[in-house]
Tab-separated table of C-alpha atoms (C1' of nucleotides) in Angstrom:
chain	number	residue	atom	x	y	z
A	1	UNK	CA	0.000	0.000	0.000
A	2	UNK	CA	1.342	3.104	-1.322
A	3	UNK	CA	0.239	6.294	0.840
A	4	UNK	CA	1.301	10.059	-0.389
A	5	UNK	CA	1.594	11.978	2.103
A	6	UNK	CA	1.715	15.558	0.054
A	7	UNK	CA	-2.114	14.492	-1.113
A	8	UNK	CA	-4.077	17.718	-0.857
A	9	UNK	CA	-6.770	17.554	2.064
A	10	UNK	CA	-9.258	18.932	-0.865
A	11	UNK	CA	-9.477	18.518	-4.484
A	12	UNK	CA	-11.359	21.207	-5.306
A	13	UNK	CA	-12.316	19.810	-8.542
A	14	UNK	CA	-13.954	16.471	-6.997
A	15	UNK	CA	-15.770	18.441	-4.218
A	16	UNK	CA	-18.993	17.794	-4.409
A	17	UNK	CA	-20.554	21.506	-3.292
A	18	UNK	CA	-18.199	23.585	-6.109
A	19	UNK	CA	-19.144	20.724	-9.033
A	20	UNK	CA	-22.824	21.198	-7.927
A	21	UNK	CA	-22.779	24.503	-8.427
A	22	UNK	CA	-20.259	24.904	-11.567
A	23	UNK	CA	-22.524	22.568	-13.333
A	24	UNK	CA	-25.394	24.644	-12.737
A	25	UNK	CA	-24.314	28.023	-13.356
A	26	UNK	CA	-23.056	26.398	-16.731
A	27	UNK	CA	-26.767	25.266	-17.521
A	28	UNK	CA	-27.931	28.027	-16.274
A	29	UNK	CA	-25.611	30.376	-18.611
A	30	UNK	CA	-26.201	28.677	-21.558
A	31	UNK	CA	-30.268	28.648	-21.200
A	32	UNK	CA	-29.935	32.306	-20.364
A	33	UNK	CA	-28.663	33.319	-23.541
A	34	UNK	CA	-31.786	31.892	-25.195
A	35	UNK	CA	-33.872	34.617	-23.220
A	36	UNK	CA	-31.589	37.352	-23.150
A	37	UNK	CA	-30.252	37.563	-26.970
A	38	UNK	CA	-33.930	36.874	-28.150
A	39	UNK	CA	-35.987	38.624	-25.753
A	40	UNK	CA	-33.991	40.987	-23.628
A	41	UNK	CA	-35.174	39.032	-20.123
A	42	UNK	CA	-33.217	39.299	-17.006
A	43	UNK	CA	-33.175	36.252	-15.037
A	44	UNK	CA	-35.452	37.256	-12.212
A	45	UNK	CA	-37.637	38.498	-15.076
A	46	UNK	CA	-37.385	35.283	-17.010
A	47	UNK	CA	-38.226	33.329	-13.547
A	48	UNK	CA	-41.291	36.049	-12.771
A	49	UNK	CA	-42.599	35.231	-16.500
A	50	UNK	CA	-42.697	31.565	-16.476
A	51	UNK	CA	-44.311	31.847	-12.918
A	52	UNK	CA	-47.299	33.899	-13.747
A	53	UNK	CA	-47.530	32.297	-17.113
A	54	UNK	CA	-47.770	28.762	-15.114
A	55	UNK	CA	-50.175	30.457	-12.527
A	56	UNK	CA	-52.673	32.687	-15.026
A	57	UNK	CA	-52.625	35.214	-11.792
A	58	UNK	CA	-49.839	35.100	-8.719
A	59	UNK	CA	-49.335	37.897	-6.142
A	60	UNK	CA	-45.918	39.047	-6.251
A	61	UNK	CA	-45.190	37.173	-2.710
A	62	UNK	CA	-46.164	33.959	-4.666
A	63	UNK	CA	-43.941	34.511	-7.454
A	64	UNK	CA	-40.939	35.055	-4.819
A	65	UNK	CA	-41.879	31.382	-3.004
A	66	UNK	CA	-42.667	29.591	-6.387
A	67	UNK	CA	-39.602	30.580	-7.879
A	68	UNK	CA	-36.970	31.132	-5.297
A	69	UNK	CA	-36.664	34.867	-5.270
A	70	UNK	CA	-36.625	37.639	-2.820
A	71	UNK	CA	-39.316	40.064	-2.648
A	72	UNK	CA	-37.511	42.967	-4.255
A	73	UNK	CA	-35.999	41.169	-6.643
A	74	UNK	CA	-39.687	40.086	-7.798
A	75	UNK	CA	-40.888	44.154	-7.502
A	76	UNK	CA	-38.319	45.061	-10.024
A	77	UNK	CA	-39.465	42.264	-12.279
A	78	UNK	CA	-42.904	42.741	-12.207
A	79	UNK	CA	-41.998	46.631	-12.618
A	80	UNK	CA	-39.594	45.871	-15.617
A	81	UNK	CA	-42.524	43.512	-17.058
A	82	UNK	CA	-44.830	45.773	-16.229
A	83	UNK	CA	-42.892	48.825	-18.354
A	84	UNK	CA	-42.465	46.458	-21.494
A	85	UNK	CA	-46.599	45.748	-21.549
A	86	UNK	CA	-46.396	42.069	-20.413
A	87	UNK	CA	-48.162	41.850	-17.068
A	88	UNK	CA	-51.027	44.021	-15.685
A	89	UNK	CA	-51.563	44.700	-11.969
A	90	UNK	CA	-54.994	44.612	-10.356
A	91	UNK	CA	-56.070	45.485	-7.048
A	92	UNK	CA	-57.433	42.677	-5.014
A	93	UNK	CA	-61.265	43.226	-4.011
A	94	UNK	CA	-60.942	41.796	-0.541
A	95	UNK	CA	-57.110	42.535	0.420
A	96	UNK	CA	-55.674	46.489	-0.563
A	97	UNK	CA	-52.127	45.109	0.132
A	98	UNK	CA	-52.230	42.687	-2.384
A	99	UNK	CA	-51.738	43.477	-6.386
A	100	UNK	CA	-52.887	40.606	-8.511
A	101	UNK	CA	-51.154	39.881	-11.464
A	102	UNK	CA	-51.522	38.946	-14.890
A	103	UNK	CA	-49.933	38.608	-18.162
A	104	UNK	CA	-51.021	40.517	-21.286
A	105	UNK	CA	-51.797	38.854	-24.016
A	106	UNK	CA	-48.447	39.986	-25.310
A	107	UNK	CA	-47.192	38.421	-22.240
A	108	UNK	CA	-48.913	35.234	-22.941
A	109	UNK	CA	-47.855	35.288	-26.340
A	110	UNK	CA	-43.928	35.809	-25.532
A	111	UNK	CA	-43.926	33.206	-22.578
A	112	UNK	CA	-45.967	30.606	-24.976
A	113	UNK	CA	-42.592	31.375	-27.022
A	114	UNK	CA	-40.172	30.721	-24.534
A	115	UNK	CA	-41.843	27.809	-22.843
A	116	UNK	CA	-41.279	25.961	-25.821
A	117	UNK	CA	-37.939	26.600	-26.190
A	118	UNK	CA	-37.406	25.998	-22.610
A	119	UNK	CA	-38.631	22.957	-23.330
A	120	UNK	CA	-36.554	22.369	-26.314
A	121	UNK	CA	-33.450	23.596	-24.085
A	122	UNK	CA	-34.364	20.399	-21.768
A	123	UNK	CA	-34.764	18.024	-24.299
A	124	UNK	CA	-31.779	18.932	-25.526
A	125	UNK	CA	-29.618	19.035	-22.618
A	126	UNK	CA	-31.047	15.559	-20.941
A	127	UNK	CA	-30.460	13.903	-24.706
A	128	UNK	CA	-26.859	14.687	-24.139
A	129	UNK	CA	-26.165	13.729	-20.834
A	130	UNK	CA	-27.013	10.040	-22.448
A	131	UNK	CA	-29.365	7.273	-20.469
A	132	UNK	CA	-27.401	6.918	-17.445
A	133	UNK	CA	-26.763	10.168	-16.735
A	134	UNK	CA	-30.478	11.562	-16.977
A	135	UNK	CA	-31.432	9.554	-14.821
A	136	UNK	CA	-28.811	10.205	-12.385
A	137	UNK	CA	-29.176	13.486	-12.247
A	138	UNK	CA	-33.266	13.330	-11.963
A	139	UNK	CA	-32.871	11.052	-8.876
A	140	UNK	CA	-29.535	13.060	-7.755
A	141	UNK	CA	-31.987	16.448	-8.040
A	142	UNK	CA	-34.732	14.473	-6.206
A	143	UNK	CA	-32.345	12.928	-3.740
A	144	UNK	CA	-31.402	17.060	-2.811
A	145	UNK	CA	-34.803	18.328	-3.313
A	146	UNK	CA	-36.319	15.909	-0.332
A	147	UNK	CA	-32.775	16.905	1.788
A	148	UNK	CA	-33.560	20.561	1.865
A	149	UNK	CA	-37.924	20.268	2.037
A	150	UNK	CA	-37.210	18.111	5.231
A	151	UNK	CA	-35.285	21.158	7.115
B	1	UNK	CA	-57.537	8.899	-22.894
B	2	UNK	CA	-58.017	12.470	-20.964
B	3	UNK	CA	-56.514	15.245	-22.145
B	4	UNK	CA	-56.278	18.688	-19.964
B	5	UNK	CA	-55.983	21.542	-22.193
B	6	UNK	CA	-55.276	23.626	-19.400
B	7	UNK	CA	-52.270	22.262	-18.618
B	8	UNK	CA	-49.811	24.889	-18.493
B	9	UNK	CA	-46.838	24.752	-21.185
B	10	UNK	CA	-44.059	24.906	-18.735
B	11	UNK	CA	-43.700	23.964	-14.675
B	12	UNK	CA	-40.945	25.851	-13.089
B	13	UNK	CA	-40.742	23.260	-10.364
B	14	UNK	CA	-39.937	20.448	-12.456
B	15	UNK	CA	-37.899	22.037	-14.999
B	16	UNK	CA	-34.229	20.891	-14.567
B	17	UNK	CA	-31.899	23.884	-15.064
B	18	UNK	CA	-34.489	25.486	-12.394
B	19	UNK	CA	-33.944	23.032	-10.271
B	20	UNK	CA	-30.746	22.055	-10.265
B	21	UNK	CA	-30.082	25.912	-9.611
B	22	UNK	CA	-32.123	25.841	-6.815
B	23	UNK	CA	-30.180	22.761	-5.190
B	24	UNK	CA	-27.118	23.811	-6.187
B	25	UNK	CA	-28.037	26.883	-4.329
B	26	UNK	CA	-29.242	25.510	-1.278
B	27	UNK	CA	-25.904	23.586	-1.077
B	28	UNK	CA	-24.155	26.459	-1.560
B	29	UNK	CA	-26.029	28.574	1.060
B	30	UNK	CA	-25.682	25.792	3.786
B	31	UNK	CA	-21.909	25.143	3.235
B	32	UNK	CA	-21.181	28.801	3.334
B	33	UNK	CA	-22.320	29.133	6.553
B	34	UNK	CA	-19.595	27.085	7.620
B	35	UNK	CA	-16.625	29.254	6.548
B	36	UNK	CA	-18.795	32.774	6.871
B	37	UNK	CA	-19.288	32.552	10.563
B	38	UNK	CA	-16.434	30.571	11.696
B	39	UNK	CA	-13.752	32.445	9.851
B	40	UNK	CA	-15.261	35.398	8.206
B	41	UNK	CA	-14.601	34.059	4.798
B	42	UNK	CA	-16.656	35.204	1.354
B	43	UNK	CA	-17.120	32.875	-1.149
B	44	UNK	CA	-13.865	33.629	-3.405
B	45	UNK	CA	-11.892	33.984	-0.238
B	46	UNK	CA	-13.172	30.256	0.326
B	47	UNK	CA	-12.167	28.896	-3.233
B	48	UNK	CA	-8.829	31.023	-3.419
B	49	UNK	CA	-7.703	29.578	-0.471
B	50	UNK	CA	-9.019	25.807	-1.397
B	51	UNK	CA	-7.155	26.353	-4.794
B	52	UNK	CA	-4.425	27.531	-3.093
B	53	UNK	CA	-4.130	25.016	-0.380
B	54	UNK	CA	-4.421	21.961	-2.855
B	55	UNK	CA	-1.642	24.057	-5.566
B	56	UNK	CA	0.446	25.328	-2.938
B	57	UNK	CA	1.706	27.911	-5.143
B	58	UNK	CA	-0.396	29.720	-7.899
B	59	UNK	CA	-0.981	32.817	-9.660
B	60	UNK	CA	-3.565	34.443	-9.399
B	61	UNK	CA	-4.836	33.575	-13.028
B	62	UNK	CA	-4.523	30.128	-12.655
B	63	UNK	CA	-6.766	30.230	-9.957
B	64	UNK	CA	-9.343	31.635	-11.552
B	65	UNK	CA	-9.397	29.177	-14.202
B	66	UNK	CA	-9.224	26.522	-11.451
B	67	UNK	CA	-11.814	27.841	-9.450
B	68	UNK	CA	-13.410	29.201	-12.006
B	69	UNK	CA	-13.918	33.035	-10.885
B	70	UNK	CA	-13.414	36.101	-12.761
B	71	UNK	CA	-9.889	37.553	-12.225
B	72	UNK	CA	-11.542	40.608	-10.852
B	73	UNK	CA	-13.248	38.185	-8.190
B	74	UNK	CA	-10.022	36.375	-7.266
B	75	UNK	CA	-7.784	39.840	-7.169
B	76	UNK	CA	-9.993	40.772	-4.758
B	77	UNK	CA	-10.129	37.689	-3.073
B	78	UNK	CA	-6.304	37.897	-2.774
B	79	UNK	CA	-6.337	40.717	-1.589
B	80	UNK	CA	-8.349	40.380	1.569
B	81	UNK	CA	-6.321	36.896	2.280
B	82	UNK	CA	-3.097	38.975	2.175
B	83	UNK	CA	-4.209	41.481	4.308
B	84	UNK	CA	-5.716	38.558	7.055
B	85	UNK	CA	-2.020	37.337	6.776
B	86	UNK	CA	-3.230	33.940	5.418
B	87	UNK	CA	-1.037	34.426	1.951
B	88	UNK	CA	1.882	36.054	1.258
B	89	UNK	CA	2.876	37.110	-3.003
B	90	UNK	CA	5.928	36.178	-4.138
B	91	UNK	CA	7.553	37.883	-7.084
B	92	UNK	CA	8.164	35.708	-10.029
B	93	UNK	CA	12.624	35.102	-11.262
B	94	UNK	CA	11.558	35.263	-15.042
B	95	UNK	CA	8.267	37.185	-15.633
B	96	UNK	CA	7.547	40.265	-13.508
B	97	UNK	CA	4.162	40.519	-14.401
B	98	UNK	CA	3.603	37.234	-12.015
B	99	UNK	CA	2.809	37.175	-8.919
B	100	UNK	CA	3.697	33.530	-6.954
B	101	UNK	CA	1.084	33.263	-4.302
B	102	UNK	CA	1.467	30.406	-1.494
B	103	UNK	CA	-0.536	30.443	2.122
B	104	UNK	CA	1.439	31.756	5.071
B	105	UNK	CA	1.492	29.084	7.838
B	106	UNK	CA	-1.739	30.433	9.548
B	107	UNK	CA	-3.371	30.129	5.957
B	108	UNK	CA	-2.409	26.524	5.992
B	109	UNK	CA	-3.508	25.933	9.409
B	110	UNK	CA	-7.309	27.908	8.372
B	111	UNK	CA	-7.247	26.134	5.136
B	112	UNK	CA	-5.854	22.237	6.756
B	113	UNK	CA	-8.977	22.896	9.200
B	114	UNK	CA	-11.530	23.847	6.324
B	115	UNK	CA	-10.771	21.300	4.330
B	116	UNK	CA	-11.500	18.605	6.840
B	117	UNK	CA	-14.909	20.985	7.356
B	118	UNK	CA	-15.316	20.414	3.504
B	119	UNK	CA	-15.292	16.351	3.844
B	120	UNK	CA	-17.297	16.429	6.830
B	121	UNK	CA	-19.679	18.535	4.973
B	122	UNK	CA	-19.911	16.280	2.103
B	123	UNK	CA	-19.924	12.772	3.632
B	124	UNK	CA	-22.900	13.830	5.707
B	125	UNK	CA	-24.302	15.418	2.451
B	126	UNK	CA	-24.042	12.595	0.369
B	127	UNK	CA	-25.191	9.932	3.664
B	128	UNK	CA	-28.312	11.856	2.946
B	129	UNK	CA	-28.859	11.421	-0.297
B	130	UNK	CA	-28.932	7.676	0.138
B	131	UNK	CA	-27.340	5.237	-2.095
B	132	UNK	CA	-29.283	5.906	-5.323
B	133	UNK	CA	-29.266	9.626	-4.570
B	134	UNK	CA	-25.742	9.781	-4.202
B	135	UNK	CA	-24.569	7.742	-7.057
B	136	UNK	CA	-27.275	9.252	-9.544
B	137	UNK	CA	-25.779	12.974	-8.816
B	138	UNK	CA	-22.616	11.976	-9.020
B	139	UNK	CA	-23.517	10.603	-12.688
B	140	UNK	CA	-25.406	13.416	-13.671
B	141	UNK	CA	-22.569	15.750	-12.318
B	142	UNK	CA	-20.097	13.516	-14.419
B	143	UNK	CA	-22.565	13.618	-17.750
B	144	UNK	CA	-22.773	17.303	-17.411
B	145	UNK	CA	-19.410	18.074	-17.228
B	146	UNK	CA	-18.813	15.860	-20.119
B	147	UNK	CA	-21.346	18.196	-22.025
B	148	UNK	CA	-19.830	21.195	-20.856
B	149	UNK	CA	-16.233	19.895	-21.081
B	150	UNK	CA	-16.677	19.280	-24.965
B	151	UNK	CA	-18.120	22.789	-26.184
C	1	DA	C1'	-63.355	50.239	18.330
C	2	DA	C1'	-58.715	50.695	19.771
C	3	DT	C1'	-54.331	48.817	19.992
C	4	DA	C1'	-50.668	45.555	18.829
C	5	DG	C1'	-48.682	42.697	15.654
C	6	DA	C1'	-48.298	40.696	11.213
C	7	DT	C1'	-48.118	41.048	6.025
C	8	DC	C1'	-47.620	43.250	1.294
C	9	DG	C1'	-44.956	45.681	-1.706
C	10	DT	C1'	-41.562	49.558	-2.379
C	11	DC	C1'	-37.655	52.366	-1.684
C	12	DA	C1'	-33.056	54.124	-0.152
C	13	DC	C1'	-28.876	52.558	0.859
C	14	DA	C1'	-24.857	49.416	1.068
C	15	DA	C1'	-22.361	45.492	-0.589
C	16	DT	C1'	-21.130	42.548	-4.420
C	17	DT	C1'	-20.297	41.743	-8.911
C	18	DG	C1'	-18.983	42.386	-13.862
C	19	DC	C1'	-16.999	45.127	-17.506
C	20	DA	C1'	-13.753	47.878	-19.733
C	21	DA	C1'	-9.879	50.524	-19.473
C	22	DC	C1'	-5.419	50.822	-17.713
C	23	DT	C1'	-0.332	49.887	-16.295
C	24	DA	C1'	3.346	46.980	-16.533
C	25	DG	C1'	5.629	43.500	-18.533
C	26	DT	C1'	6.663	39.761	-22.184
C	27	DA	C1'	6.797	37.680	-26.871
C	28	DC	C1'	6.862	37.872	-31.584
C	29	DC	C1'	8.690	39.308	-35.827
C	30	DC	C1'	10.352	42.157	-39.540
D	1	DG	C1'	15.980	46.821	-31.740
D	2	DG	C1'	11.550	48.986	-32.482
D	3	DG	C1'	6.953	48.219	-33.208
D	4	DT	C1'	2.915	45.364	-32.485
D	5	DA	C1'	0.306	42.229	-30.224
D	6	DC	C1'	-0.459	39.614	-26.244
D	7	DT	C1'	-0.735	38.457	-21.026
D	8	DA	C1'	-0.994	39.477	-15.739
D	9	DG	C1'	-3.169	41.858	-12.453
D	10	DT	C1'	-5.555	46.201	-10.684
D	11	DT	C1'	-8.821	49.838	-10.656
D	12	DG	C1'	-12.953	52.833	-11.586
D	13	DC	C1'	-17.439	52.715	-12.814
D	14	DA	C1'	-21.949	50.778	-13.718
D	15	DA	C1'	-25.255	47.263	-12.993
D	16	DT	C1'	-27.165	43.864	-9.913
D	17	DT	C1'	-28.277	42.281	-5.605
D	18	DG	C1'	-29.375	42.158	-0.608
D	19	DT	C1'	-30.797	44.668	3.744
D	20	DG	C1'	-33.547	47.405	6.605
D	21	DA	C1'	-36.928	50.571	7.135
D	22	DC	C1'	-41.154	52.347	5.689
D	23	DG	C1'	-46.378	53.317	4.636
D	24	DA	C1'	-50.382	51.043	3.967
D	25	DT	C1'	-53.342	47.527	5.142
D	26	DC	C1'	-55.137	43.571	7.454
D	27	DT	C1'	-56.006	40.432	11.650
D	28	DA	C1'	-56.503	39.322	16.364
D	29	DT	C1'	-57.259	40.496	20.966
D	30	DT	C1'	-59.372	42.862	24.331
DNA sequence: AATAGATCGTCACAATTGCAACTAGTACCC
DNA sequence: GGGTACTAGTTGCAATTGTGACGATCTATT
């Protein structure tokens, strides 16, 4: 038994935290660029977008739990989205505090757009990561998802 | 056969690059906490000093293809190390632009004890993924890289 | 119905990041 | 060997993000 003693106490490159998140700001890079060339979208405005498209009407609170995001960043969204003509705010009957929102049919129209190539995107990328490693991942993903729910 | 025309064209929740953002984040988040508020560390003080510690001497360019940050990120990064004493810059015999950068022997002690944080970390990480969990990640992280390896 | 405490969304401010320009140095190459 | 192009690292500035406080509103308690 051979033992090196100059090993390094971490590879960086094998740690499990920095691969996590190297291979998902890589993902996440290259499925940006599909919404920013094309459309102009910010992330958080992307993320607000696909939210309210997926909900028909969301408070801005809901968008920030469905999709990860802290409250302001979802105010600018919904006030960038709001500029550009693709969401509409409108009061709540029972709650003042509340805005309800809603895309425009030009919002509808642009996130019917990018949900299919979102979906083309994911196609794509799990068609390249071959049998073995789609399903990996999906169970890896679950494996995390069920870690962090349960704290 | 039913078919729901109401479904809506796209769910956040179970798209991947959504998701494996959102784990990759949590992970992040929780293993930051262990260097932020034991040692006072940022993010690219944490992976300059992990890229250093495993290198033992490195530019600063080659760690931020290593660790993959922005030069900007790691000049800062070097920057607050060498002012916490924890790395010293060493001038380079045969190209002046270089700087040599190695850990002083308190940066070896921080980084000697955050390292063995690090492996704690991930053992009990991957002990909770379970044994499909933890080998279906580590095949997806493998197929990804693969993907991103080749472009 | 008055008060206390929570919630909703926004804003001002600070911290972090990214970009582009810059200085200093090296390499090429005619 | 003088010009041109490239590389290493830093800095200033702009954009993005996070934090804390705020006004407005709602709920619960008494």
């Amino acid at each position: 038994m051979i033992r090196d003693e100059k090993a390094p106490p971490l590879v960086l490159e094998n740690f499990i935290p920095y691969r996590l998140n190297k291979a998902a700001e890589a993902v996440s890079q290259r499925f940006a660029r599909l919404y920013r060339e094309q459309y102009g979208l910010t992330r958080p405005e992307w993320r607000t977008l696909a939210t309210l498209g997926q909900f028909g009407t969301a408070t801005a609170t809901v968008i920030g739990t469905h999709s990860s995001m802290h409250k302001t960043k979802v105010s600018r969204a919904v006030l960038a989205l709001e500029k550009r003509r693709w969401l509409r705010r409108k009061r709540d009957g029972s709650d003042r505090r509340i805005e309800n929102l809603e895309l425009t049919s030009a919002g509808r129209k642009a996130y019917a757009e990018l949900a299919k190539v979102a979906h083309q995107f994911e196609t794509e990328l799990l068609a390249h990561l071959g049998k073995r490693g789609e399903s990996g991942l999906i169970a890896g993903l679950a494996a995390l998802e069920r870690l962090h729910d349960s704290r």
